[in-house]
JSON list of C-alpha atoms and ligand atoms in Angstrom, two decimals:
[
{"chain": "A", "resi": 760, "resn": "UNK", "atom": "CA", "xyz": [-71.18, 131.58, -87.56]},
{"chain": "A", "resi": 761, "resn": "UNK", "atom": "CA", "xyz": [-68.49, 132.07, -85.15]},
{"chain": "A", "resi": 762, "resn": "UNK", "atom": "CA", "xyz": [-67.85, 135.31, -83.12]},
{"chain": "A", "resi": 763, "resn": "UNK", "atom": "CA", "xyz": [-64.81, 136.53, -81.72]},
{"chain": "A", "resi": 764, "resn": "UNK", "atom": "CA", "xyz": [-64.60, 137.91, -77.51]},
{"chain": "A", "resi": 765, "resn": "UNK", "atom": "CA", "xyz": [-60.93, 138.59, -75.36]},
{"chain": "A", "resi": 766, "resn": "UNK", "atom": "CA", "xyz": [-60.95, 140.22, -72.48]},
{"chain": "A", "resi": 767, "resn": "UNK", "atom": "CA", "xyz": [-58.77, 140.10, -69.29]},
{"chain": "A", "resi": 768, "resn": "UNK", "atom": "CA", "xyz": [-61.72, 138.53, -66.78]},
{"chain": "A", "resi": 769, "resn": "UNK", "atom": "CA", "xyz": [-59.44, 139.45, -63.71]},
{"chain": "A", "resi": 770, "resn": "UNK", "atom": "CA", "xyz": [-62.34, 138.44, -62.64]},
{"chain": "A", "resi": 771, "resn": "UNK", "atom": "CA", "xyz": [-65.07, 137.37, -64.56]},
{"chain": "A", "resi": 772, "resn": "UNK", "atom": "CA", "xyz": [-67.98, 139.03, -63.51]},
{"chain": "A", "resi": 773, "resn": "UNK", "atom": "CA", "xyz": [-71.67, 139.73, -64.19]},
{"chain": "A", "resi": 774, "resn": "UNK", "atom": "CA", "xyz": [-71.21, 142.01, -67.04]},
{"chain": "A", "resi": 775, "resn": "UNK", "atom": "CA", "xyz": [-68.92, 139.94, -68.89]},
{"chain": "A", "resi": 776, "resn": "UNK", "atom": "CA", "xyz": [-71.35, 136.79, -68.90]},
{"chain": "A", "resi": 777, "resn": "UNK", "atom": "CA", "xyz": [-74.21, 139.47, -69.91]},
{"chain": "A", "resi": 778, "resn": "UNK", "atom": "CA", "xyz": [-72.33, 140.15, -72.91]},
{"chain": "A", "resi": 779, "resn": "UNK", "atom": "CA", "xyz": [-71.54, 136.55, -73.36]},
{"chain": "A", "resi": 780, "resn": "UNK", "atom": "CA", "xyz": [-75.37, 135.49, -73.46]},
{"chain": "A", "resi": 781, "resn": "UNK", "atom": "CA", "xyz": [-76.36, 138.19, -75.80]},
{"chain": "A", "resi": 782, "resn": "UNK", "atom": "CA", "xyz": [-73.47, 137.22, -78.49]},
{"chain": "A", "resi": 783, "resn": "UNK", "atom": "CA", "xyz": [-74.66, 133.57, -78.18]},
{"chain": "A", "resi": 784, "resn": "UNK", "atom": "CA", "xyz": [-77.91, 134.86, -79.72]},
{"chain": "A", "resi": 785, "resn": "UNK", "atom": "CA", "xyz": [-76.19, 136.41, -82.66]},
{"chain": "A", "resi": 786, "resn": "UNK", "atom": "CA", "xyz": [-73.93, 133.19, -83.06]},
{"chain": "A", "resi": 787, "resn": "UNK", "atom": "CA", "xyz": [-73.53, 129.47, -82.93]},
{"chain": "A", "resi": 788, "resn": "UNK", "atom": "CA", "xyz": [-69.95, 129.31, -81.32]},
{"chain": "A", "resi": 789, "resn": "UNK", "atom": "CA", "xyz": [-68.19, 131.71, -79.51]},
{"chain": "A", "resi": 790, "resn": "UNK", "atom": "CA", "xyz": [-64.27, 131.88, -78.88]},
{"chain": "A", "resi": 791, "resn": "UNK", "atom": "CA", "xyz": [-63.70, 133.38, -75.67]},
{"chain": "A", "resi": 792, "resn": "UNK", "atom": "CA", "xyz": [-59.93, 134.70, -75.49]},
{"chain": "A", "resi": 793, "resn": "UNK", "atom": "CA", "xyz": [-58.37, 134.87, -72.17]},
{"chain": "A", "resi": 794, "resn": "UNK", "atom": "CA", "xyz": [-55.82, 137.78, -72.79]},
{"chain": "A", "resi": 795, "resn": "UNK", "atom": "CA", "xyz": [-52.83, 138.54, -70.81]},
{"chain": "A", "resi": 796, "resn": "UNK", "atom": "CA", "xyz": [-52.36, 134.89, -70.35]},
{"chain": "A", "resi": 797, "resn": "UNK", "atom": "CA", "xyz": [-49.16, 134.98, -69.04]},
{"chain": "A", "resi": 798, "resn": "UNK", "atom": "CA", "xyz": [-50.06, 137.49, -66.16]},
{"chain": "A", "resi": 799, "resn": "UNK", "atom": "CA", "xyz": [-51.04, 136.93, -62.47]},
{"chain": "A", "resi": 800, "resn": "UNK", "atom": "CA", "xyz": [-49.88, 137.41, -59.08]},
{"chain": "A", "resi": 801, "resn": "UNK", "atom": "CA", "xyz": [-50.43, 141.62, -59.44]},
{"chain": "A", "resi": 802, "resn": "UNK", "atom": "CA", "xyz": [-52.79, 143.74, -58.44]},
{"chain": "A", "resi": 803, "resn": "UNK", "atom": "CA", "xyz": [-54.31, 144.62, -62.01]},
{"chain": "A", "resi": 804, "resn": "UNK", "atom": "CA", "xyz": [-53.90, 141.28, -62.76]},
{"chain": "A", "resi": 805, "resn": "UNK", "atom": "CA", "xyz": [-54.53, 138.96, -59.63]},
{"chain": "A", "resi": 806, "resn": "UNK", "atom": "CA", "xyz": [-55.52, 135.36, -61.21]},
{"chain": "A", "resi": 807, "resn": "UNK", "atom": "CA", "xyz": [-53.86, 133.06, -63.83]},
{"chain": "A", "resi": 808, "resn": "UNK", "atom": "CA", "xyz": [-55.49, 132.09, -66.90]},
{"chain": "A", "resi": 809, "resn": "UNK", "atom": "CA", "xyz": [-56.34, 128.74, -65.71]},
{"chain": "A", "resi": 810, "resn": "UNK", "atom": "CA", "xyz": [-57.96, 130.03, -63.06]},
{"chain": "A", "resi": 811, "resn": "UNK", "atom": "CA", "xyz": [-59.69, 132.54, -65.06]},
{"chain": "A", "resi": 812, "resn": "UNK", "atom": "CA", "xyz": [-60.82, 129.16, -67.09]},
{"chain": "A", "resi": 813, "resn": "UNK", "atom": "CA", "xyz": [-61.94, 127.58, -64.30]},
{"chain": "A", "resi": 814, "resn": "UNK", "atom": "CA", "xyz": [-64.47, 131.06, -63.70]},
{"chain": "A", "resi": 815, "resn": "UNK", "atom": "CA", "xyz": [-65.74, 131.17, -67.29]},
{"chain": "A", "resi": 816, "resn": "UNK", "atom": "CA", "xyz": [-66.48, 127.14, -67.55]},
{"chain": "A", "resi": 817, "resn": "UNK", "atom": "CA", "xyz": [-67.90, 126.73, -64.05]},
{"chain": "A", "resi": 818, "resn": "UNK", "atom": "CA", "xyz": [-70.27, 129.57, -64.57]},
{"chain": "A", "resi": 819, "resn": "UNK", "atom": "CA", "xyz": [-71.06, 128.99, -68.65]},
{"chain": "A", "resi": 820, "resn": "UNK", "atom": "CA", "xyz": [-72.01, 125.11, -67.30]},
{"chain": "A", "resi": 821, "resn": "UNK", "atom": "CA", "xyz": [-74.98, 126.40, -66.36]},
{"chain": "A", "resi": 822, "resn": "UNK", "atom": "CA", "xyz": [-75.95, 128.22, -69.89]},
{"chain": "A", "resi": 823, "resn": "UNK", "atom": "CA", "xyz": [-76.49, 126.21, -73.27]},
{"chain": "A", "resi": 824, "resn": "UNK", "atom": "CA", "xyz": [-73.48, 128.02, -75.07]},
{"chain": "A", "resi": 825, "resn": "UNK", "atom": "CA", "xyz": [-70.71, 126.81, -77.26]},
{"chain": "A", "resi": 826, "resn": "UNK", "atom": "CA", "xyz": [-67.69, 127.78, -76.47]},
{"chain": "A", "resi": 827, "resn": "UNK", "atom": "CA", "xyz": [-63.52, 127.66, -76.32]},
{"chain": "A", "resi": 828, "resn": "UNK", "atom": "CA", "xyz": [-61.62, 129.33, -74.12]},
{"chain": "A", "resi": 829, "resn": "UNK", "atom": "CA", "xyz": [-58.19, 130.09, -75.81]},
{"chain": "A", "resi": 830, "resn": "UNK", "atom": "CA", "xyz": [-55.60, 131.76, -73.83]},
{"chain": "A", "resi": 831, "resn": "UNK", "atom": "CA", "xyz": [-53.47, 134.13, -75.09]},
{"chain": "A", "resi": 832, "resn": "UNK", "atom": "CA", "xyz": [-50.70, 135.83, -74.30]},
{"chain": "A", "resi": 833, "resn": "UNK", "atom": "CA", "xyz": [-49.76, 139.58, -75.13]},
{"chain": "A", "resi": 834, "resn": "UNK", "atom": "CA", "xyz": [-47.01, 140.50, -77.48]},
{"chain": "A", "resi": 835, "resn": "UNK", "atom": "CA", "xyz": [-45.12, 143.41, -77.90]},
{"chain": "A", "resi": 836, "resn": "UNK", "atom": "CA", "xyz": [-46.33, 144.10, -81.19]},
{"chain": "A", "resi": 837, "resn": "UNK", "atom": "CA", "xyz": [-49.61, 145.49, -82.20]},
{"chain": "A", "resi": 838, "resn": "UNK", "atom": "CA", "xyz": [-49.53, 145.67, -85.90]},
{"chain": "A", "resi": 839, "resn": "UNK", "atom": "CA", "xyz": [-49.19, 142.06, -85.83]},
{"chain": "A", "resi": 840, "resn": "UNK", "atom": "CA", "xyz": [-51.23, 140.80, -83.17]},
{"chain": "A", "resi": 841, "resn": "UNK", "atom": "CA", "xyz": [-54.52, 140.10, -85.37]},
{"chain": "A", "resi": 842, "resn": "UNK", "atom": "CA", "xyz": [-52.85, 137.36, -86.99]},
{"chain": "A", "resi": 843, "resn": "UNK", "atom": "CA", "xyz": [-51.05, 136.29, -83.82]},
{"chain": "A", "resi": 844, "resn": "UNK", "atom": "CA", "xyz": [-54.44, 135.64, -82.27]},
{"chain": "A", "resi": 845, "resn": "UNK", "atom": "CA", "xyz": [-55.68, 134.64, -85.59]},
{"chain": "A", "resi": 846, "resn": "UNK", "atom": "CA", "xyz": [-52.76, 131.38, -85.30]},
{"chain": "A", "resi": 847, "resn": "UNK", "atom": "CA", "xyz": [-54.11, 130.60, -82.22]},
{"chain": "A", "resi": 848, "resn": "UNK", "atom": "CA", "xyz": [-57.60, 130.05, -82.00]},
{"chain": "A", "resi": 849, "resn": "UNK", "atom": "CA", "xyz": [-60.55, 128.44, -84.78]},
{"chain": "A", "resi": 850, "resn": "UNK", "atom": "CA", "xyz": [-61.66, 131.03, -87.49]},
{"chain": "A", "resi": 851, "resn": "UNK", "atom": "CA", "xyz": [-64.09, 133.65, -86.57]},
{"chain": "A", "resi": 852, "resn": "UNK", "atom": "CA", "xyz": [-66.34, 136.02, -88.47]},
{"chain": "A", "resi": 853, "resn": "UNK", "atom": "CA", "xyz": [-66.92, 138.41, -85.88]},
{"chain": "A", "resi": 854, "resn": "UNK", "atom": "CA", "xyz": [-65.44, 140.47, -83.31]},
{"chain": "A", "resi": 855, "resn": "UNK", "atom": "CA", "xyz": [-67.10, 141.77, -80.46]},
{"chain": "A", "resi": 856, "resn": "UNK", "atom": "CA", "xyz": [-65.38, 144.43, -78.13]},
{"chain": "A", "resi": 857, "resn": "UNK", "atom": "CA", "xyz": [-65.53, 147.54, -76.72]},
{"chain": "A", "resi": 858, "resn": "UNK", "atom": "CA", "xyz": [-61.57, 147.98, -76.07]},
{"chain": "A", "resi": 859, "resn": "UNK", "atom": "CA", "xyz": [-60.96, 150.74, -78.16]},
{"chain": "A", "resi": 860, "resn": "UNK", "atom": "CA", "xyz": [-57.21, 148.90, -79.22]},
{"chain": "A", "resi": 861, "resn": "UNK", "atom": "CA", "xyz": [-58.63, 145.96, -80.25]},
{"chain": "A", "resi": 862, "resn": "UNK", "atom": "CA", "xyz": [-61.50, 147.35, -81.93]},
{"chain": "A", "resi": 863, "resn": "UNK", "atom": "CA", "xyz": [-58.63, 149.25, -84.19]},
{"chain": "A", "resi": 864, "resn": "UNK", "atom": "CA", "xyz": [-56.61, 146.11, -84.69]},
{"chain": "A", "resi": 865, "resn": "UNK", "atom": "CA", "xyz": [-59.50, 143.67, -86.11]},
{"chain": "A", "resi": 866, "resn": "UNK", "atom": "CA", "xyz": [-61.22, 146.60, -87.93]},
{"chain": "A", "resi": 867, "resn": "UNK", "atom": "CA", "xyz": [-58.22, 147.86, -89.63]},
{"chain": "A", "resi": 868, "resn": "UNK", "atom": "CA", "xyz": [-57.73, 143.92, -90.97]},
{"chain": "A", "resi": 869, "resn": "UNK", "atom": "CA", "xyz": [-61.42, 143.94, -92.20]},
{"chain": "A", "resi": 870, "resn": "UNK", "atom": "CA", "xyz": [-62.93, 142.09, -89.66]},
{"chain": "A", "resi": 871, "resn": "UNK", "atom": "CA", "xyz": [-67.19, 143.18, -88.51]},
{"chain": "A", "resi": 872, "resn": "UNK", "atom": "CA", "xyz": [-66.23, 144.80, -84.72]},
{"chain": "A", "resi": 873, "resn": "UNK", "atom": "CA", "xyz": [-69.49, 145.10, -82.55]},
{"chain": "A", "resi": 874, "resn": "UNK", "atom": "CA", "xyz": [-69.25, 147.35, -79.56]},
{"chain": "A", "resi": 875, "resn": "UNK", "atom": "CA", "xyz": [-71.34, 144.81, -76.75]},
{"chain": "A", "resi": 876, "resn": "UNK", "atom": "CA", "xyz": [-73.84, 146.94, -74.90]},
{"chain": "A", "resi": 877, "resn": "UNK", "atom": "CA", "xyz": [-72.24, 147.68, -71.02]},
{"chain": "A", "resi": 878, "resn": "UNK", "atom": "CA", "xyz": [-73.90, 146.31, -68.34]},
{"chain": "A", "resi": 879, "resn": "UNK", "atom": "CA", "xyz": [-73.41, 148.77, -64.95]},
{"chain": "A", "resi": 880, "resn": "UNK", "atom": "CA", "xyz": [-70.54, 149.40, -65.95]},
{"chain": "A", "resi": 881, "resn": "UNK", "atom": "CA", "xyz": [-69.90, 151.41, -62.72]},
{"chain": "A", "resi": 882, "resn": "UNK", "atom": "CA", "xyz": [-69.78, 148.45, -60.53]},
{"chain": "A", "resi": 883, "resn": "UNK", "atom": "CA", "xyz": [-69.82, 145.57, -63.33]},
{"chain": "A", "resi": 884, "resn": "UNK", "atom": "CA", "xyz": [-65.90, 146.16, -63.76]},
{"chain": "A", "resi": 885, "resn": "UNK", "atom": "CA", "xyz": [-62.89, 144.52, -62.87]},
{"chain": "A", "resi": 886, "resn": "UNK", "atom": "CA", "xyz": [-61.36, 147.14, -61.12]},
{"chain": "A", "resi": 887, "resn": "UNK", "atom": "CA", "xyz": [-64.06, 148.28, -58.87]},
{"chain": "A", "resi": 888, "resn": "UNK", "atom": "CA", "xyz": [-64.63, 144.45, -57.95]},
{"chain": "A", "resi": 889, "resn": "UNK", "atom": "CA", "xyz": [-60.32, 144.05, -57.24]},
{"chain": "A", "resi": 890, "resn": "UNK", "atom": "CA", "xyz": [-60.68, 147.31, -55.06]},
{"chain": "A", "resi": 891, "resn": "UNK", "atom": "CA", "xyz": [-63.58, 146.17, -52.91]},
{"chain": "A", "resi": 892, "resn": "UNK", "atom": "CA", "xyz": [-61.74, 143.07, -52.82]},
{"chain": "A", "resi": 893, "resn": "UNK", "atom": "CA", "xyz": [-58.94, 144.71, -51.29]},
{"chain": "A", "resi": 894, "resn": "UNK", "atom": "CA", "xyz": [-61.10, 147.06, -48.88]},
{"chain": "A", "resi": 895, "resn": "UNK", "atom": "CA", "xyz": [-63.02, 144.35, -47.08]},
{"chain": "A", "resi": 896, "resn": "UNK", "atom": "CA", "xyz": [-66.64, 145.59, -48.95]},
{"chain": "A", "resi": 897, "resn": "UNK", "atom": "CA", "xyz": [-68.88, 143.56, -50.48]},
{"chain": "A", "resi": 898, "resn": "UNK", "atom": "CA", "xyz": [-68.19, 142.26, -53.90]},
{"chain": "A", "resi": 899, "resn": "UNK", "atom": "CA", "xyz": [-69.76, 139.00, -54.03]},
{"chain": "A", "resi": 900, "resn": "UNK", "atom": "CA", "xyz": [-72.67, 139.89, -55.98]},
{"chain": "A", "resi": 901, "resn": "UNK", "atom": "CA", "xyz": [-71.08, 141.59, -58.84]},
{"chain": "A", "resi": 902, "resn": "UNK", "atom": "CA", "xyz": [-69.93, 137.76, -60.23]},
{"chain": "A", "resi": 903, "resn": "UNK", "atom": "CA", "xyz": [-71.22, 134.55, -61.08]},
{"chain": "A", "resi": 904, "resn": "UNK", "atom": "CA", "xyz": [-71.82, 132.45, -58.08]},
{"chain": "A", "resi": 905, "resn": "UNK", "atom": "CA", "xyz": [-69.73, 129.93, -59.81]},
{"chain": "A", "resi": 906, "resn": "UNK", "atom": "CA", "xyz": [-66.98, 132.84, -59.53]},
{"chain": "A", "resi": 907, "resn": "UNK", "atom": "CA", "xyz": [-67.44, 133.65, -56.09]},
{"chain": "A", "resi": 908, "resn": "UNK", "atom": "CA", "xyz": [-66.81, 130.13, -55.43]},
{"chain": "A", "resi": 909, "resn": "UNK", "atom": "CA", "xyz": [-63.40, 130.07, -57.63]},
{"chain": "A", "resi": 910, "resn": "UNK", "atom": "CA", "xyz": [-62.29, 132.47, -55.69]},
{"chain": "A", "resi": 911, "resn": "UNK", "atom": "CA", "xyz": [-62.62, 131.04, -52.46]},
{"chain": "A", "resi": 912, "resn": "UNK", "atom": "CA", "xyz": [-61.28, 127.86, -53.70]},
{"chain": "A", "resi": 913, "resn": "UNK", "atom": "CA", "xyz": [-57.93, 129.62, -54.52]},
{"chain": "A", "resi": 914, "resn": "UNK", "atom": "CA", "xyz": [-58.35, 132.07, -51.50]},
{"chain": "A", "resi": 915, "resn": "UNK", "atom": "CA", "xyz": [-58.22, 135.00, -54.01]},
{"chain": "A", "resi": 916, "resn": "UNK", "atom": "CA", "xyz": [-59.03, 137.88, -51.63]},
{"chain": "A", "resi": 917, "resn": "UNK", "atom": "CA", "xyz": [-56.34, 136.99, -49.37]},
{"chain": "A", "resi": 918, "resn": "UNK", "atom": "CA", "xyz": [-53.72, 136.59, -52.39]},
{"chain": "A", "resi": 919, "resn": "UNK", "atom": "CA", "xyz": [-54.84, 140.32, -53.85]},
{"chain": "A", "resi": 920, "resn": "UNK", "atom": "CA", "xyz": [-54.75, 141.74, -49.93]},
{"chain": "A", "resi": 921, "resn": "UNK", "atom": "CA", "xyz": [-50.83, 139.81, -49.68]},
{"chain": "A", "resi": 922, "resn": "UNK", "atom": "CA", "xyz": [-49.91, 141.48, -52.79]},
{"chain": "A", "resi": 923, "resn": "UNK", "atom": "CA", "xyz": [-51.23, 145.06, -51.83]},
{"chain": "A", "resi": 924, "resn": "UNK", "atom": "CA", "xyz": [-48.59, 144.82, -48.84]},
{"chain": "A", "resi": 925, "resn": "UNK", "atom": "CA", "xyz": [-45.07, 147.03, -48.68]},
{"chain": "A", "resi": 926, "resn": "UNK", "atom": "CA", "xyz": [-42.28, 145.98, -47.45]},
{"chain": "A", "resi": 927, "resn": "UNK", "atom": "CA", "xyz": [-41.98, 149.23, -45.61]},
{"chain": "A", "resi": 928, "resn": "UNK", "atom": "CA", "xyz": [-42.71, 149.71, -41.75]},
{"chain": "B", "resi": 2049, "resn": "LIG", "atom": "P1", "xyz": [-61.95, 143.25, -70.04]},
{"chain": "B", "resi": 2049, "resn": "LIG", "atom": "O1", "xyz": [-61.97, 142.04, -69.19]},
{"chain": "B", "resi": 2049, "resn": "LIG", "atom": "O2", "xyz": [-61.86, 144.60, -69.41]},
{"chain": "B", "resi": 2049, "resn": "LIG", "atom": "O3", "xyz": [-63.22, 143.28, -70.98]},
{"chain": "B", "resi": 2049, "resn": "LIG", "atom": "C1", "xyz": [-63.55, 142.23, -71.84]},
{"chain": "B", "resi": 2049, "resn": "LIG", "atom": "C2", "xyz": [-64.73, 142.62, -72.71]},
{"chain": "B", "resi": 2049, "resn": "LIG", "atom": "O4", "xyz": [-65.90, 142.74, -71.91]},
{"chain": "B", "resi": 2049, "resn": "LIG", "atom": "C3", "xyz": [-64.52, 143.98, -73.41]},
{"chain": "B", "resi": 2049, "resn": "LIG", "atom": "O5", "xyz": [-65.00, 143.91, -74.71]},
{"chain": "B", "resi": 2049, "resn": "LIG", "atom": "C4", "xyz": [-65.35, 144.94, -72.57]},
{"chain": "B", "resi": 2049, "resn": "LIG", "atom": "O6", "xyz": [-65.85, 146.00, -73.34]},
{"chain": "B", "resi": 2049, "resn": "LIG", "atom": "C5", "xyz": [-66.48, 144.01, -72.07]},
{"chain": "B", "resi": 2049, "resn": "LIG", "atom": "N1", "xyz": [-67.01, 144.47, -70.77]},
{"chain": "B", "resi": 2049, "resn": "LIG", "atom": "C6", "xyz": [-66.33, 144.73, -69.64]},
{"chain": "B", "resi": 2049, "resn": "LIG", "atom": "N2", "xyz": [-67.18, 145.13, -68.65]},
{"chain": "B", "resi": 2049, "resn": "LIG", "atom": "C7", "xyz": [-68.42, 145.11, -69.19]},
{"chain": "B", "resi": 2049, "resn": "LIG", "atom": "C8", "xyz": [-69.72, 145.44, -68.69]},
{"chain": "B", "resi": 2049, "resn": "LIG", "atom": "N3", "xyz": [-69.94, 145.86, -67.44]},
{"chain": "B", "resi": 2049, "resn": "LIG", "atom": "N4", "xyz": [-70.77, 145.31, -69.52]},
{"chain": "B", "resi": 2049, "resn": "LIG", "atom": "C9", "xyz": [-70.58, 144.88, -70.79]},
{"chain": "B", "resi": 2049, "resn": "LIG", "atom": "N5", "xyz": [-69.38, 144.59, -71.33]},
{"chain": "B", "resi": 2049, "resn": "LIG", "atom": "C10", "xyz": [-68.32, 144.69, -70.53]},
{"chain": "B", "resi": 2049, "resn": "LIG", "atom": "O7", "xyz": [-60.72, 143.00, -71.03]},
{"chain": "B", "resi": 2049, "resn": "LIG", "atom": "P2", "xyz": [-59.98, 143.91, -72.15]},
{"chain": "B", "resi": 2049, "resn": "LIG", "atom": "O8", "xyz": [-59.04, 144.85, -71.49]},
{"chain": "B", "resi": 2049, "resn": "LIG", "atom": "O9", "xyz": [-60.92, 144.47, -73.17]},
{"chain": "B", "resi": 2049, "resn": "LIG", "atom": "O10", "xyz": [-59.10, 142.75, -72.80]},
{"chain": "B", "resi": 2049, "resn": "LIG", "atom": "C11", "xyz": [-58.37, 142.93, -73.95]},
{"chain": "B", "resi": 2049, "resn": "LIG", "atom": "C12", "xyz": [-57.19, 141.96, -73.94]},
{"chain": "B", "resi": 2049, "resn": "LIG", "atom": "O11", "xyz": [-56.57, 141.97, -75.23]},
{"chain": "B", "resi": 2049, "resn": "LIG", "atom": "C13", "xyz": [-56.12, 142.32, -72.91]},
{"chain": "B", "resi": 2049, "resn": "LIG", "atom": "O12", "xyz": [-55.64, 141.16, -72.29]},
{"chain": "B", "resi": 2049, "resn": "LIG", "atom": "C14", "xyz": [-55.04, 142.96, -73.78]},
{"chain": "B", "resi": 2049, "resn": "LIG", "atom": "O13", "xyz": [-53.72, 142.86, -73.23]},
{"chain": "B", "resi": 2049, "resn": "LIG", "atom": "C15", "xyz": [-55.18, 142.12, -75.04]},
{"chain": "B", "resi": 2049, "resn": "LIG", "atom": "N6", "xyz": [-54.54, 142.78, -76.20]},
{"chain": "B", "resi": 2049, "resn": "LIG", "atom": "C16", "xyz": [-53.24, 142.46, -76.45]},
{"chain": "B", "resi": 2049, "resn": "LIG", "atom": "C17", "xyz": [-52.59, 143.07, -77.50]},
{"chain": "B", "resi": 2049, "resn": "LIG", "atom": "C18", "xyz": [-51.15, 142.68, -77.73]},
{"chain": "B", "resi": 2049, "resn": "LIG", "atom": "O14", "xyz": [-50.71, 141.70, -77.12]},
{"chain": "B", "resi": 2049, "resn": "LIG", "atom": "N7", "xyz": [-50.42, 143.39, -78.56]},
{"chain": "B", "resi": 2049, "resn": "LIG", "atom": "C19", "xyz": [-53.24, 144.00, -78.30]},
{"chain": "B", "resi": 2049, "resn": "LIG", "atom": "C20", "xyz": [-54.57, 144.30, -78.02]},
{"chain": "B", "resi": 2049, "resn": "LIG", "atom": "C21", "xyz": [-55.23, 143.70, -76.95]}
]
């Protein structure tokens, strides 16, 4: 049994790889979709999607968990996109998300969609962790340590703080 999980991971962060170890209990393999592949270098979506690899395989080297990471770009066209992803990654029998969009899509073209349970979801986000990023507070402990060190490597804090600049005086 193979389940199905895409999510942005700008970063990855505590909450995603809680969701990640409880679907590896329901299946043998999971296929972990890195979605908006082709953006990076903004402030909703900071990191590439080999970087955002690099997050999700240093951190998942430390769990016993089958996995491939599949990027994936967007396209302009929803109605279509199930079978868009479909082309790109290994089959699937399950879907788990709690995106509300692509919970529609896969549903709507029969596929099993489980909502994951959230994980403090208050703090366990994306955006919370980009905006203490960008305010100098403490967001270390809301990732992996295999994340934090990512980050550092591709000194992501001072990319999201260079991007956050105007150009006005
Ligand atoms: P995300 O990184 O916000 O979340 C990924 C998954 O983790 C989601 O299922 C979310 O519910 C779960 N999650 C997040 N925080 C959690 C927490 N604290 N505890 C437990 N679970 C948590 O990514 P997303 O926005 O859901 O990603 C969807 C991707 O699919 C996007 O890249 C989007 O562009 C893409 N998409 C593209 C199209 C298209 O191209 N037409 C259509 C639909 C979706």
């Amino acid at each position: 049994m193979r389940g199905f999980i895409i999510g942005r991971f700008q970063p990855f962060h505590k909450g995603h790889l809680e969701v990640i170890k409880k679907i590896s209990k329901e299946v043998d393999e999971i296929i972990i979709g890195i979605g908006s592949a082709q953006k990076s270098h903004t402030l909703e979506n900071p990191f590439t999607a080999g970087e955002r690899i690099l997050m999700i395989t240093q951190t998942l080297k430390n769990y016993d968990i089958t996995y491939y990471p599949i990027p994936i770009k967007d396209i302009e066209f929803n109605s279509i996109w199930v079978s868009y992803v479909e082309s790109l990654t290994p089959p699937f029998n399950i879907v788990y998300s709690g995106n509300p969009l692509v919970r529609v899509l896969f549903e709507e073209r029969g596929y099993i969609v489980k909502k994951p349970e959230m994980f403090n979801r208050k703090e366990y986000s994306g955006t919370e962790i980009r905006r203490r990023m960008l305010n100098g507070e403490k967001w270390e402990h809301l990732v992996p340590k295999a994340v934090v060190e990512v980050i550092k490597e591709i000194n992501g804090v001072e990319r999201l703080k260079k991007l956050s600049q105007t150009d006005k005086i």
